[in-house]
């Protein structure tokens, strides 16, 4: 990926937006987080008041994970492909939310462990156009990706982000699908924060206590195997990530470099945002947190990034669903800053 210095959202516009917020015909601080989000939105758009956010594009990066064959998930890996088909049919949880809130959804197979030969040729071609490999290495035993595959996946993320921006996206969202994906995502967070597995591991799709203990051991083994390579974020992706997570990282990094805001989802999205910010510090300024998931690693990564979630609903669905559910909150914040009367205009 081409290297470039990230330019933060305009501090001058942020100041103008904060001044407008203070001048609204509302009691000081009465809008709470909505006021803060409105200011952030204006700064990312470079204008006060912010424009309505109408063109929102979600890309779901799908992939299988070799570690899923080693008892870290409550569901079998075959579910990944089945859910990809459900996205394509518009019948998944995030599909319902996206249809309700006018969010465009695109699904890409980066590393699903099948070839989707049952799908119509045009659908299959679009789905698999950027496929890097089938599944990833089991991270406690071997690297997830080769260096070449990691670079390819990062480049896919860049390409896809640029395509979505060229299509007119005002806001980007990343979604995920891949049985076992909370294990590599938690490993990425542990590596990024320098923490042991026990502090970041969660239950994912709902493993029991024995499963949680086993998952913790698997992540600790993966971290030990990766060793000092975790000091480098790209090598961390190769050792501990997957094609879909590397592509998501490239997608989020490119959005920040292009100055396009992102609404983050759950653990996978936030783990990749943390990794993007490690690759190019300052990326996090272009991100807002859609929701707080039930995974401990997500909250820890959000704290490191300095982000406070808009929603806390106990969601652990993934797919981008929490971020899409937060879209009305983001739109509300912009509308308040844009459409509420100024105190000076009341004539009082």
mmCIF file of C-alpha atoms in Angstrom:
data_model
loop_
_atom_site.group_PDB
_atom_site.id
_atom_site.type_symbol
_atom_site.label_atom_id
_atom_site.label_comp_id
_atom_site.label_asym_id
_atom_site.label_seq_id
_atom_site.Cartn_x
_atom_site.Cartn_y
_atom_site.Cartn_z
ATOM 1 C CA UNK A 1 0.000 0.000 0.000
ATOM 2 C CA UNK A 2 1.189 3.522 -0.716
ATOM 3 C CA UNK A 3 2.358 5.373 2.361
ATOM 4 C CA UNK A 4 0.966 8.813 3.155
ATOM 5 C CA UNK A 5 0.665 11.003 6.183
ATOM 6 C CA UNK A 6 -2.862 11.084 7.567
ATOM 7 C CA UNK A 7 -4.322 14.565 7.732
ATOM 8 C CA UNK A 8 -6.668 14.843 10.753
ATOM 9 C CA UNK A 9 -10.190 16.211 10.516
ATOM 10 C CA UNK A 10 -9.994 20.006 10.322
ATOM 11 C CA UNK A 11 -9.375 21.544 13.778
ATOM 12 C CA UNK A 12 -10.693 24.868 12.481
ATOM 13 C CA UNK A 13 -13.954 23.295 11.342
ATOM 14 C CA UNK A 14 -14.164 21.393 14.630
ATOM 15 C CA UNK A 15 -13.856 24.709 16.491
ATOM 16 C CA UNK A 16 -16.529 26.298 14.295
ATOM 17 C CA UNK A 17 -18.823 23.322 14.885
ATOM 18 C CA UNK A 18 -18.259 23.491 18.648
ATOM 19 C CA UNK A 19 -19.069 27.197 18.554
ATOM 20 C CA UNK A 20 -22.289 26.494 16.649
ATOM 21 C CA UNK A 21 -23.208 23.781 19.161
ATOM 22 C CA UNK A 22 -22.713 26.244 22.016
ATOM 23 C CA UNK A 23 -24.867 28.796 20.187
ATOM 24 C CA UNK A 24 -27.860 26.495 19.625
ATOM 25 C CA UNK A 25 -31.155 27.270 21.318
ATOM 26 C CA UNK A 26 -30.617 24.438 23.795
ATOM 27 C CA UNK A 27 -29.311 24.482 27.376
ATOM 28 C CA UNK A 28 -25.514 24.103 27.566
ATOM 29 C CA UNK A 29 -24.574 20.431 27.357
ATOM 30 C CA UNK A 30 -28.200 19.350 26.891
ATOM 31 C CA UNK A 31 -27.437 17.385 23.716
ATOM 32 C CA UNK A 32 -24.785 15.298 25.468
ATOM 33 C CA UNK A 33 -23.012 12.832 23.190
ATOM 34 C CA UNK A 34 -25.203 13.855 20.253
ATOM 35 C CA UNK A 35 -23.562 17.260 20.338
ATOM 36 C CA UNK A 36 -20.080 15.734 20.420
ATOM 37 C CA UNK A 37 -20.854 13.426 17.509
ATOM 38 C CA UNK A 38 -22.289 16.288 15.491
ATOM 39 C CA UNK A 39 -19.073 18.240 15.984
ATOM 40 C CA UNK A 40 -16.990 15.216 14.920
ATOM 41 C CA UNK A 41 -19.157 14.703 11.849
ATOM 42 C CA UNK A 42 -18.789 18.347 10.809
ATOM 43 C CA UNK A 43 -15.016 18.170 11.261
ATOM 44 C CA UNK A 44 -14.751 15.032 9.108
ATOM 45 C CA UNK A 45 -16.874 16.647 6.390
ATOM 46 C CA UNK A 46 -14.960 19.919 6.586
ATOM 47 C CA UNK A 47 -18.129 21.985 6.813
ATOM 48 C CA UNK A 48 -20.463 23.605 9.347
ATOM 49 C CA UNK A 49 -23.228 22.663 9.638
ATOM 50 C CA UNK A 50 -22.647 19.084 8.496
ATOM 51 C CA UNK A 51 -24.443 17.797 5.409
ATOM 52 C CA UNK A 52 -27.030 15.019 5.770
ATOM 53 C CA UNK A 53 -25.335 11.600 5.696
ATOM 54 C CA UNK A 54 -27.295 9.827 2.989
ATOM 55 C CA UNK A 55 -24.749 7.652 1.174
ATOM 56 C CA UNK A 56 -23.449 5.013 3.580
ATOM 57 C CA UNK A 57 -21.704 1.925 2.284
ATOM 58 C CA UNK A 58 -21.016 -1.293 4.213
ATOM 59 C CA UNK A 59 -18.536 -3.895 2.976
ATOM 60 C CA UNK A 60 -18.635 -7.319 4.639
ATOM 61 C CA UNK A 61 -15.264 -9.073 4.437
ATOM 62 C CA UNK A 62 -15.750 -12.833 4.755
ATOM 63 C CA UNK A 63 -13.177 -15.510 5.468
ATOM 64 C CA UNK A 64 -12.580 -18.755 7.294
ATOM 65 C CA UNK A 65 -10.002 -19.234 10.010
ATOM 66 C CA UNK A 66 -7.898 -22.346 10.481
ATOM 67 C CA UNK A 67 -8.157 -22.017 14.226
ATOM 68 C CA UNK A 68 -11.912 -22.703 14.001
ATOM 69 C CA UNK A 69 -11.088 -26.393 13.589
ATOM 70 C CA UNK A 70 -9.490 -26.380 17.039
ATOM 71 C CA UNK A 71 -12.444 -25.895 19.377
ATOM 72 C CA UNK A 72 -12.578 -22.104 19.736
ATOM 73 C CA UNK A 73 -16.109 -21.609 18.377
ATOM 74 C CA UNK A 74 -19.567 -22.873 19.226
ATOM 75 C CA UNK A 75 -20.371 -23.263 15.510
ATOM 76 C CA UNK A 76 -18.776 -25.268 12.671
ATOM 77 C CA UNK A 77 -16.789 -23.505 9.920
ATOM 78 C CA UNK A 78 -19.386 -24.459 7.295
ATOM 79 C CA UNK A 79 -21.622 -21.718 8.713
ATOM 80 C CA UNK A 80 -19.386 -19.070 7.107
ATOM 81 C CA UNK A 81 -20.368 -19.996 3.555
ATOM 82 C CA UNK A 82 -23.997 -20.429 4.520
ATOM 83 C CA UNK A 83 -24.069 -16.924 5.997
ATOM 84 C CA UNK A 84 -22.405 -15.444 2.912
ATOM 85 C CA UNK A 85 -25.300 -16.842 0.891
ATOM 86 C CA UNK A 86 -27.712 -15.337 3.423
ATOM 87 C CA UNK A 87 -26.114 -11.904 2.943
ATOM 88 C CA UNK A 88 -26.433 -12.271 -0.813
ATOM 89 C CA UNK A 89 -30.117 -13.115 -0.338
ATOM 90 C CA UNK A 90 -30.587 -10.033 1.840
ATOM 91 C CA UNK A 91 -31.872 -12.084 4.767
ATOM 92 C CA UNK A 92 -29.178 -11.681 7.466
ATOM 93 C CA UNK A 93 -29.504 -9.553 10.575
ATOM 94 C CA UNK A 94 -27.433 -6.752 9.096
ATOM 95 C CA UNK A 95 -29.452 -6.991 5.880
ATOM 96 C CA UNK A 96 -32.640 -6.073 7.738
ATOM 97 C CA UNK A 97 -30.947 -3.154 9.486
ATOM 98 C CA UNK A 98 -29.272 -1.906 6.312
ATOM 99 C CA UNK A 99 -32.551 -1.985 4.382
ATOM 100 C CA UNK A 100 -34.248 -0.046 7.156
ATOM 101 C CA UNK A 101 -31.581 2.652 7.294
ATOM 102 C CA UNK A 102 -30.685 2.940 3.619
ATOM 103 C CA UNK A 103 -27.194 1.449 3.857
ATOM 104 C CA UNK A 104 -25.704 -0.191 0.748
ATOM 105 C CA UNK A 105 -24.237 -3.659 1.425
ATOM 106 C CA UNK A 106 -21.437 -5.393 -0.491
ATOM 107 C CA UNK A 107 -20.117 -8.860 0.382
ATOM 108 C CA UNK A 108 -16.623 -10.065 -0.523
ATOM 109 C CA UNK A 109 -15.033 -13.476 -0.062
ATOM 110 C CA UNK A 110 -11.407 -12.972 0.974
ATOM 111 C CA UNK A 111 -10.765 -16.408 2.426
ATOM 112 C CA UNK A 112 -13.871 -18.563 2.731
ATOM 113 C CA UNK A 113 -13.017 -22.259 2.583
ATOM 114 C CA UNK A 114 -15.183 -23.000 -0.453
ATOM 115 C CA UNK A 115 -15.560 -21.817 -4.033
ATOM 116 C CA UNK A 116 -19.320 -21.018 -4.241
ATOM 117 C CA UNK A 117 -19.694 -22.917 -7.510
ATOM 118 C CA UNK A 118 -23.450 -23.180 -6.902
ATOM 119 C CA UNK A 119 -23.946 -19.443 -7.345
ATOM 120 C CA UNK A 120 -24.744 -17.756 -10.667
ATOM 121 C CA UNK A 121 -21.542 -16.926 -12.539
ATOM 122 C CA UNK A 122 -21.913 -13.152 -12.234
ATOM 123 C CA UNK A 123 -22.709 -13.300 -8.512
ATOM 124 C CA UNK A 124 -19.812 -15.655 -7.855
ATOM 125 C CA UNK A 125 -17.442 -13.467 -9.881
ATOM 126 C CA UNK A 126 -18.308 -10.364 -7.863
ATOM 127 C CA UNK A 127 -18.127 -12.242 -4.566
ATOM 128 C CA UNK A 128 -14.755 -13.896 -5.163
ATOM 129 C CA UNK A 129 -13.047 -11.239 -7.312
ATOM 130 C CA UNK A 130 -10.607 -10.383 -4.519
ATOM 131 C CA UNK A 131 -10.155 -13.802 -2.915
ATOM 132 C CA UNK A 132 -6.686 -14.231 -1.432
ATOM 133 C CA UNK A 133 -6.823 -17.885 -0.297
ATOM 134 C CA UNK A 134 -9.089 -20.540 1.169
ATOM 135 C CA UNK A 135 -9.136 -20.210 4.957
ATOM 136 C CA UNK A 136 -6.117 -19.084 6.990
ATOM 137 C CA UNK A 137 -3.492 -20.875 8.999
ATOM 138 C CA UNK A 138 -4.368 -22.007 12.523
ATOM 139 C CA UNK A 139 -2.605 -19.178 14.343
ATOM 140 C CA UNK A 140 -1.441 -21.176 17.372
ATOM 141 C CA UNK A 141 0.343 -23.583 15.019
ATOM 142 C CA UNK A 142 1.385 -21.540 11.995
ATOM 143 C CA UNK A 143 1.136 -18.088 10.456
ATOM 144 C CA UNK A 144 -2.280 -17.041 9.241
ATOM 145 C CA UNK A 145 -0.882 -15.655 5.993
ATOM 146 C CA UNK A 146 2.356 -15.400 4.065
ATOM 147 C CA UNK A 147 3.926 -11.956 3.702
ATOM 148 C CA UNK A 148 2.734 -11.895 0.079
ATOM 149 C CA UNK A 149 -0.831 -12.804 1.047
ATOM 150 C CA UNK A 150 -0.835 -10.144 3.746
ATOM 151 C CA UNK A 151 0.262 -7.497 1.262
ATOM 152 C CA UNK A 152 -2.343 -8.697 -1.223
ATOM 153 C CA UNK A 153 -5.137 -8.541 1.346
ATOM 154 C CA UNK A 154 -4.130 -5.050 2.484
ATOM 155 C CA UNK A 155 -4.133 -3.960 -1.151
ATOM 156 C CA UNK A 156 -7.621 -5.425 -1.631
ATOM 157 C CA UNK A 157 -8.853 -3.341 1.288
ATOM 158 C CA UNK A 158 -7.346 -0.238 -0.276
ATOM 159 C CA UNK A 159 -8.885 -0.974 -3.661
ATOM 160 C CA UNK A 160 -12.322 -1.674 -2.214
ATOM 161 C CA UNK A 161 -12.313 1.459 -0.056
ATOM 162 C CA UNK A 162 -11.393 3.575 -3.056
ATOM 163 C CA UNK A 163 -14.176 1.955 -5.083
ATOM 164 C CA UNK A 164 -16.746 2.704 -2.379
ATOM 165 C CA UNK A 165 -15.534 6.291 -2.023
ATOM 166 C CA UNK A 166 -15.638 6.744 -5.808
ATOM 167 C CA UNK A 167 -19.236 5.478 -5.706
ATOM 168 C CA UNK A 168 -20.071 8.451 -3.489
ATOM 169 C CA UNK A 169 -19.786 7.094 0.040
ATOM 170 C CA UNK A 170 -20.004 9.784 2.721
ATOM 171 C CA UNK A 171 -19.471 7.210 5.447
ATOM 172 C CA UNK A 172 -17.977 3.713 5.378
ATOM 173 C CA UNK A 173 -18.698 0.690 7.575
ATOM 174 C CA UNK A 174 -16.831 -2.623 7.677
ATOM 175 C CA UNK A 175 -18.597 -5.873 8.429
ATOM 176 C CA UNK A 176 -17.314 -9.382 9.066
ATOM 177 C CA UNK A 177 -18.268 -13.004 8.620
ATOM 178 C CA UNK A 178 -16.105 -15.939 9.576
ATOM 179 C CA UNK A 179 -16.587 -18.660 12.157
ATOM 180 C CA UNK A 180 -13.767 -18.457 14.691
ATOM 181 C CA UNK A 181 -12.899 -14.859 13.804
ATOM 182 C CA UNK A 182 -13.021 -13.537 17.373
ATOM 183 C CA UNK A 183 -9.896 -15.611 18.113
ATOM 184 C CA UNK A 184 -7.554 -13.903 15.617
ATOM 185 C CA UNK A 185 -9.220 -10.550 16.296
ATOM 186 C CA UNK A 186 -8.608 -10.893 20.042
ATOM 187 C CA UNK A 187 -5.036 -11.933 19.268
ATOM 188 C CA UNK A 188 -4.560 -8.764 17.191
ATOM 189 C CA UNK A 189 -5.796 -6.667 20.112
ATOM 190 C CA UNK A 190 -3.621 -8.519 22.616
ATOM 191 C CA UNK A 191 -0.609 -7.994 20.377
ATOM 192 C CA UNK A 192 -1.434 -4.329 19.797
ATOM 193 C CA UNK A 193 -1.892 -3.594 23.487
ATOM 194 C CA UNK A 194 0.801 -5.906 24.828
ATOM 195 C CA UNK A 195 -1.665 -7.923 26.914
ATOM 196 C CA UNK A 196 -2.007 -11.633 27.677
ATOM 197 C CA UNK A 197 -4.940 -13.560 26.265
ATOM 198 C CA UNK A 198 -6.732 -13.811 29.611
ATOM 199 C CA UNK A 199 -7.326 -10.048 29.614
ATOM 200 C CA UNK A 200 -8.864 -9.832 26.165
ATOM 201 C CA UNK A 201 -10.539 -13.147 25.354
ATOM 202 C CA UNK A 202 -14.331 -13.384 25.154
ATOM 203 C CA UNK A 203 -16.945 -16.024 24.418
ATOM 204 C CA UNK A 204 -17.436 -15.170 20.733
ATOM 205 C CA UNK A 205 -20.440 -17.101 19.470
ATOM 206 C CA UNK A 206 -21.082 -18.393 22.987
ATOM 207 C CA UNK A 207 -18.486 -20.949 24.088
ATOM 208 C CA UNK A 208 -18.869 -22.375 27.607
ATOM 209 C CA UNK A 209 -16.346 -21.997 30.443
ATOM 210 C CA UNK A 210 -14.226 -24.898 29.226
ATOM 211 C CA UNK A 211 -14.283 -23.468 25.727
ATOM 212 C CA UNK A 212 -13.275 -20.055 27.033
ATOM 213 C CA UNK A 213 -10.307 -21.546 28.885
ATOM 214 C CA UNK A 214 -9.255 -23.445 25.775
ATOM 215 C CA UNK A 215 -9.623 -20.341 23.600
ATOM 216 C CA UNK A 216 -7.424 -18.424 26.041
ATOM 217 C CA UNK A 217 -4.698 -21.072 25.782
ATOM 218 C CA UNK A 218 -4.899 -21.027 21.991
ATOM 219 C CA UNK A 219 -4.450 -17.246 21.842
ATOM 220 C CA UNK A 220 -1.571 -17.326 24.340
ATOM 221 C CA UNK A 221 0.108 -20.009 22.221
ATOM 222 C CA UNK A 222 -0.408 -17.886 19.111
ATOM 223 C CA UNK A 223 1.102 -14.824 20.794
ATOM 224 C CA UNK A 224 4.081 -16.835 22.009
ATOM 225 C CA UNK A 225 4.602 -18.288 18.548
ATOM 226 C CA UNK A 226 4.486 -14.855 16.917
ATOM 227 C CA UNK A 227 7.056 -13.519 19.374
ATOM 228 C CA UNK A 228 8.669 -10.173 18.664
ATOM 229 C CA UNK A 229 6.919 -9.907 15.293
ATOM 230 C CA UNK A 230 3.957 -8.442 17.176
ATOM 231 C CA UNK A 231 5.970 -5.222 17.444
ATOM 232 C CA UNK A 232 5.267 -4.694 13.740
ATOM 233 C CA UNK A 233 1.552 -4.314 12.848
ATOM 234 C CA UNK A 234 1.837 -5.777 9.339
ATOM 235 C CA UNK A 235 3.788 -8.783 10.594
ATOM 236 C CA UNK A 236 1.151 -9.112 13.319
ATOM 237 C CA UNK A 237 -1.521 -9.471 10.628
ATOM 238 C CA UNK A 238 0.510 -12.166 8.903
ATOM 239 C CA UNK A 239 1.178 -14.128 12.082
ATOM 240 C CA UNK A 240 -2.158 -13.699 13.871
ATOM 241 C CA UNK A 241 -4.766 -12.324 11.478
ATOM 242 C CA UNK A 242 -6.428 -13.612 8.304
ATOM 243 C CA UNK A 243 -7.129 -12.446 4.774
ATOM 244 C CA UNK A 244 -10.464 -10.886 5.735
ATOM 245 C CA UNK A 245 -8.995 -9.067 8.741
ATOM 246 C CA UNK A 246 -6.021 -7.796 6.740
ATOM 247 C CA UNK A 247 -8.347 -6.554 4.002
ATOM 248 C CA UNK A 248 -10.519 -4.835 6.600
ATOM 249 C CA UNK A 249 -7.423 -3.142 7.996
ATOM 250 C CA UNK A 250 -6.499 -1.877 4.533
ATOM 251 C CA UNK A 251 -10.061 -0.653 4.003
ATOM 252 C CA UNK A 252 -10.130 1.302 7.270
ATOM 253 C CA UNK A 253 -6.642 2.685 6.765
ATOM 254 C CA UNK A 254 -7.470 3.888 3.265
ATOM 255 C CA UNK A 255 -10.637 5.608 4.485
ATOM 256 C CA UNK A 256 -8.600 7.581 7.021
ATOM 257 C CA UNK A 257 -5.959 8.448 4.448
ATOM 258 C CA UNK A 258 -8.686 9.625 2.070
ATOM 259 C CA UNK A 259 -10.420 11.685 4.749
ATOM 260 C CA UNK A 260 -13.640 9.663 4.743
ATOM 261 C CA UNK A 261 -15.238 8.934 8.142
ATOM 262 C CA UNK A 262 -15.905 5.389 9.329
ATOM 263 C CA UNK A 263 -18.451 4.012 11.772
ATOM 264 C CA UNK A 264 -16.839 1.007 13.463
ATOM 265 C CA UNK A 265 -18.677 -2.166 14.400
ATOM 266 C CA UNK A 266 -17.677 -4.874 16.876
ATOM 267 C CA UNK A 267 -14.490 -6.722 17.754
ATOM 268 C CA UNK A 268 -13.297 -7.509 14.236
ATOM 269 C CA UNK A 269 -13.825 -3.967 12.989
ATOM 270 C CA UNK A 270 -12.200 -2.423 16.066
ATOM 271 C CA UNK A 271 -9.249 -4.864 16.079
ATOM 272 C CA UNK A 272 -8.575 -3.845 12.493
ATOM 273 C CA UNK A 273 -8.992 -0.155 13.354
ATOM 274 C CA UNK A 274 -6.424 -0.578 16.123
ATOM 275 C CA UNK A 275 -4.077 -2.252 13.642
ATOM 276 C CA UNK A 276 -4.658 0.497 11.067
ATOM 277 C CA UNK A 277 -3.819 3.112 13.681
ATOM 278 C CA UNK A 278 -0.640 1.196 14.512
ATOM 279 C CA UNK A 279 0.340 1.215 10.829
ATOM 280 C CA UNK A 280 -0.436 4.901 10.383
ATOM 281 C CA UNK A 281 -0.939 6.730 13.708
ATOM 282 C CA UNK A 282 -3.770 9.224 13.551
ATOM 283 C CA UNK A 283 -6.172 6.998 11.617
ATOM 284 C CA UNK A 284 -8.442 6.760 14.673
ATOM 285 C CA UNK A 285 -9.409 10.431 14.343
ATOM 286 C CA UNK A 286 -11.530 9.429 11.347
ATOM 287 C CA UNK A 287 -13.383 6.696 13.248
ATOM 288 C CA UNK A 288 -16.464 6.706 15.455
ATOM 289 C CA UNK A 289 -17.504 3.647 17.464
ATOM 290 C CA UNK A 290 -20.966 2.396 16.544
ATOM 291 C CA UNK A 291 -21.528 0.156 19.543
ATOM 292 C CA UNK A 292 -19.941 -1.684 22.442
ATOM 293 C CA UNK A 293 -19.892 -5.417 21.895
ATOM 294 C CA UNK A 294 -19.760 -8.048 24.625
ATOM 295 C CA UNK A 295 -16.138 -8.918 23.761
ATOM 296 C CA UNK A 296 -13.608 -7.531 26.306
ATOM 297 C CA UNK A 297 -10.988 -6.979 23.604
ATOM 298 C CA UNK A 298 -13.272 -4.574 21.759
ATOM 299 C CA UNK A 299 -13.703 -2.303 24.779
ATOM 300 C CA UNK A 300 -9.965 -2.333 25.461
ATOM 301 C CA UNK A 301 -9.127 -1.446 21.873
ATOM 302 C CA UNK A 302 -11.728 1.334 21.848
ATOM 303 C CA UNK A 303 -10.198 2.782 25.018
ATOM 304 C CA UNK A 304 -6.767 2.760 23.378
ATOM 305 C CA UNK A 305 -8.210 4.516 20.325
ATOM 306 C CA UNK A 306 -10.010 7.063 22.517
ATOM 307 C CA UNK A 307 -13.449 6.146 21.198
ATOM 308 C CA UNK A 308 -16.713 5.954 23.131
ATOM 309 C CA UNK A 309 -19.469 3.807 21.566
ATOM 310 C CA UNK A 310 -22.751 5.349 20.496
ATOM 311 C CA UNK A 311 -24.773 2.278 21.514
ATOM 312 C CA UNK A 312 -24.455 -0.381 24.214
ATOM 313 C CA UNK A 313 -27.094 -3.002 23.479
ATOM 314 C CA UNK A 314 -25.277 -6.222 24.330
ATOM 315 C CA UNK A 315 -24.920 -7.041 20.631
ATOM 316 C CA UNK A 316 -22.506 -9.765 19.519
ATOM 317 C CA UNK A 317 -23.854 -10.537 16.050
ATOM 318 C CA UNK A 318 -21.032 -8.987 14.041
ATOM 319 C CA UNK A 319 -21.684 -8.508 10.304
ATOM 320 C CA UNK A 320 -21.533 -4.717 10.764
ATOM 321 C CA UNK A 321 -24.910 -4.837 12.512
ATOM 322 C CA UNK A 322 -24.019 -2.704 15.527
ATOM 323 C CA UNK A 323 -22.595 0.051 13.368
ATOM 324 C CA UNK A 324 -25.640 0.041 11.065
ATOM 325 C CA UNK A 325 -27.927 0.155 14.115
ATOM 326 C CA UNK A 326 -26.056 3.315 15.193
ATOM 327 C CA UNK A 327 -26.591 5.098 11.867
ATOM 328 C CA UNK A 328 -29.787 6.878 13.056
ATOM 329 C CA UNK A 329 -27.871 8.251 16.049
ATOM 330 C CA UNK A 330 -25.175 9.664 13.777
ATOM 331 C CA UNK A 331 -27.791 11.161 11.478
ATOM 332 C CA UNK A 332 -29.626 12.624 14.471
ATOM 333 C CA UNK A 333 -26.443 14.291 15.687
ATOM 334 C CA UNK A 334 -25.906 15.931 12.323
ATOM 335 C CA UNK A 335 -29.532 17.059 12.082
ATOM 336 C CA UNK A 336 -29.414 18.728 15.493
ATOM 337 C CA UNK A 337 -26.290 20.696 14.673
ATOM 338 C CA UNK A 338 -27.710 21.614 11.275
ATOM 339 C CA UNK A 339 -31.380 22.346 11.912
ATOM 340 C CA UNK A 340 -31.828 23.582 15.490
ATOM 341 C CA UNK A 341 -32.286 27.358 15.738
ATOM 342 C CA UNK A 342 -29.496 29.524 17.072
ATOM 343 C CA UNK A 343 -30.185 31.335 20.332
ATOM 344 C CA UNK A 344 -29.261 34.613 18.666
ATOM 345 C CA UNK A 345 -32.050 34.130 16.122
ATOM 346 C CA UNK A 346 -34.814 33.800 18.687
ATOM 347 C CA UNK A 347 -34.985 37.515 19.330
ATOM 348 C CA UNK A 348 -35.248 36.913 23.056
#
